[in-house]
Short mmCIF file of C-alpha atoms and ligand atoms in Angstrom, two decimals:
data_model
loop_
_atom_site.label_atom_id
_atom_site.label_comp_id
_atom_site.label_asym_id
_atom_site.label_seq_id
_atom_site.Cartn_x
_atom_site.Cartn_y
_atom_site.Cartn_z
CA MET A 1462 16.79 5.31 9.65
CA PRO A 1463 14.04 3.84 7.51
CA VAL A 1464 13.86 0.08 7.17
CA SER A 1465 13.20 -1.36 3.71
CA ILE A 1466 10.90 -4.34 3.40
CA SER A 1467 10.32 -6.33 0.23
CA VAL A 1468 6.82 -7.31 -0.88
CA LYS A 1469 6.02 -9.60 -3.81
CA SER A 1470 2.77 -9.09 -5.67
CA GLY A 1471 1.12 -11.85 -7.65
CA ALA A 1472 -1.30 -10.01 -9.91
CA ARG A 1473 -1.50 -6.84 -11.97
CA ALA A 1474 -3.81 -5.22 -9.43
CA GLU A 1475 -3.81 -6.37 -5.85
CA MET A 1476 -4.04 -5.09 -2.29
CA ILE A 1477 -1.58 -6.86 -0.03
CA ASP A 1478 -1.95 -6.69 3.74
CA ILE A 1479 1.45 -5.58 5.10
CA THR A 1480 0.30 -4.73 8.63
CA GLY A 1481 2.20 -7.65 10.17
CA ARG A 1482 5.41 -6.70 8.36
CA VAL A 1483 5.12 -3.09 9.52
CA GLN A 1484 4.42 -4.18 13.11
CA GLU A 1485 7.40 -6.55 12.96
CA THR A 1486 9.63 -3.70 11.76
CA LEU A 1487 8.33 -1.48 14.54
CA ARG A 1488 9.23 -4.16 17.07
CA GLN A 1489 12.77 -4.46 15.65
CA VAL A 1490 13.28 -0.71 15.74
CA GLY A 1491 12.06 -0.64 19.32
CA VAL A 1492 9.97 2.53 19.22
CA LYS A 1493 7.42 2.49 22.04
CA ASP A 1494 5.49 5.70 21.51
CA GLY A 1495 5.50 7.88 18.42
CA GLN A 1496 4.60 7.21 14.85
CA CYS A 1497 5.45 5.08 11.83
CA LEU A 1498 5.65 6.40 8.33
CA VAL A 1499 5.03 3.76 5.67
CA TYR A 1500 6.29 4.95 2.30
CA VAL A 1501 6.19 3.24 -1.10
CA PRO A 1502 8.85 4.56 -3.54
CA HIS A 1503 7.06 3.54 -6.72
CA THR A 1504 4.95 5.26 -9.36
CA THR A 1505 2.63 2.32 -10.03
CA ALA A 1506 2.12 1.05 -6.48
CA GLY A 1507 0.79 2.89 -3.46
CA VAL A 1508 -0.30 2.31 0.09
CA THR A 1509 -3.56 2.79 1.97
CA ILE A 1510 -5.32 1.90 5.19
CA ASN A 1511 -8.71 0.25 4.98
CA GLU A 1512 -10.75 -2.72 6.14
CA GLY A 1513 -9.01 -6.08 6.27
CA ALA A 1514 -11.75 -8.19 7.84
CA ASP A 1515 -13.89 -8.62 4.74
CA PRO A 1516 -11.81 -9.26 1.60
CA ASP A 1517 -14.74 -7.99 -0.47
CA VAL A 1518 -13.83 -4.45 0.61
CA CYS A 1519 -10.47 -4.62 -1.17
CA GLY A 1520 -12.15 -6.41 -4.07
CA ASP A 1521 -14.69 -3.61 -4.34
CA ILE A 1522 -11.99 -0.93 -4.16
CA LEU A 1523 -9.99 -2.58 -6.95
CA ALA A 1524 -13.09 -3.15 -9.08
CA ARG A 1525 -14.24 0.45 -8.66
CA LEU A 1526 -10.77 1.80 -9.47
CA GLU A 1527 -10.76 -0.31 -12.63
CA PHE A 1528 -14.18 1.07 -13.53
CA LEU A 1529 -13.10 4.67 -12.91
CA VAL A 1530 -9.68 4.28 -14.53
CA PRO A 1531 -9.85 1.55 -17.16
CA ARG A 1532 -6.63 0.03 -18.48
CA ASN A 1533 -7.17 1.18 -22.05
CA ALA A 1534 -8.76 4.60 -22.38
CA GLY A 1535 -6.69 6.43 -24.94
CA TYR A 1536 -3.92 7.59 -22.60
CA ARG A 1537 -0.85 9.29 -24.03
CA HIS A 1538 1.74 7.60 -21.78
CA ALA A 1539 3.50 5.24 -24.20
CA GLU A 1540 4.49 2.63 -21.61
CA GLY A 1541 0.92 1.34 -21.57
CA ASN A 1542 0.39 1.61 -17.84
CA ALA A 1543 -1.12 5.08 -17.50
CA ASP A 1544 -3.99 3.59 -15.49
CA SER A 1545 -1.48 2.20 -12.98
CA HIS A 1546 0.04 5.66 -12.48
CA ILE A 1547 -3.37 7.29 -12.04
CA LYS A 1548 -4.59 4.65 -9.56
CA THR A 1549 -1.36 5.07 -7.57
CA SER A 1550 -1.92 8.81 -7.29
CA LEU A 1551 -5.49 8.20 -6.14
CA MET A 1552 -4.28 5.87 -3.37
CA GLY A 1553 -1.19 7.85 -2.39
CA ASN A 1554 2.38 6.83 -1.57
CA SER A 1555 2.45 6.99 2.20
CA VAL A 1556 0.46 6.55 5.37
CA SER A 1557 1.29 7.54 8.93
CA VAL A 1558 0.25 5.38 11.87
CA LEU A 1559 0.51 6.33 15.51
CA VAL A 1560 2.44 4.04 17.85
CA GLU A 1561 1.40 3.37 21.42
CA GLU A 1562 3.15 0.96 23.79
CA GLY A 1563 5.06 -0.60 20.89
CA SER A 1564 1.97 -1.30 18.79
CA LEU A 1565 0.47 0.34 15.74
CA VAL A 1566 -2.66 2.27 16.70
CA LEU A 1567 -5.19 0.88 14.25
CA GLY A 1568 -8.94 0.60 14.48
CA THR A 1569 -10.53 -2.81 14.88
CA TRP A 1570 -10.95 -3.33 11.16
CA GLN A 1571 -8.05 -1.28 9.86
CA ARG A 1572 -5.12 -2.87 8.03
CA ILE A 1573 -2.27 -1.38 6.00
CA PHE A 1574 -2.27 -2.41 2.34
CA LEU A 1575 0.35 -2.16 -0.37
CA CYS A 1576 -1.66 -1.32 -3.49
CA GLU A 1577 -0.17 -2.97 -6.55
CA PHE A 1578 -1.33 -1.59 -9.88
CA ASP A 1579 1.28 -2.92 -12.31
CA GLY A 1580 2.29 -6.33 -11.03
CA PRO A 1581 3.30 -8.94 -10.53
CA ARG A 1582 6.52 -7.40 -9.20
CA THR A 1583 8.69 -7.16 -6.15
CA ARG A 1584 8.08 -3.85 -4.38
CA ARG A 1585 9.93 -1.99 -1.70
CA VAL A 1586 8.22 -0.42 1.26
CA PHE A 1587 10.08 1.91 3.63
CA VAL A 1588 9.07 2.05 7.26
CA ALA A 1589 10.40 4.86 9.45
CA CYS A 1590 9.38 4.89 13.13
CA LYS A 1591 10.30 7.46 15.72
ZN1 LIG B 3057 4.51 4.10 -16.92
#
């Protein structure tokens, strides 16, 4: 059974470190060895794994995405957030993380980030561990 966690974003575009929340969910579920699927059921928010030590990495990712996919570029999608949809597809909607001895197997600098592209909003993240 997946567990739903709620994450509040505070800006239109933002990368929010949810590693602690995922680890906490893993602990509650009690899986010792296996894997965790982290899935974001949204079309304008995604999830990725990248460096969490230097906040400039996330800043650079967001700045480059904005450069590649500007907010106003003559899109046809009438809702006005076509860039948010495109950025979400570039990041993806899920990541899988291995679990060993009850802990997420992440590299020294790796963190799991919810990628908000049309905030601020409250987002749901599903975590399924087995
Ligand atoms: Zn839209």
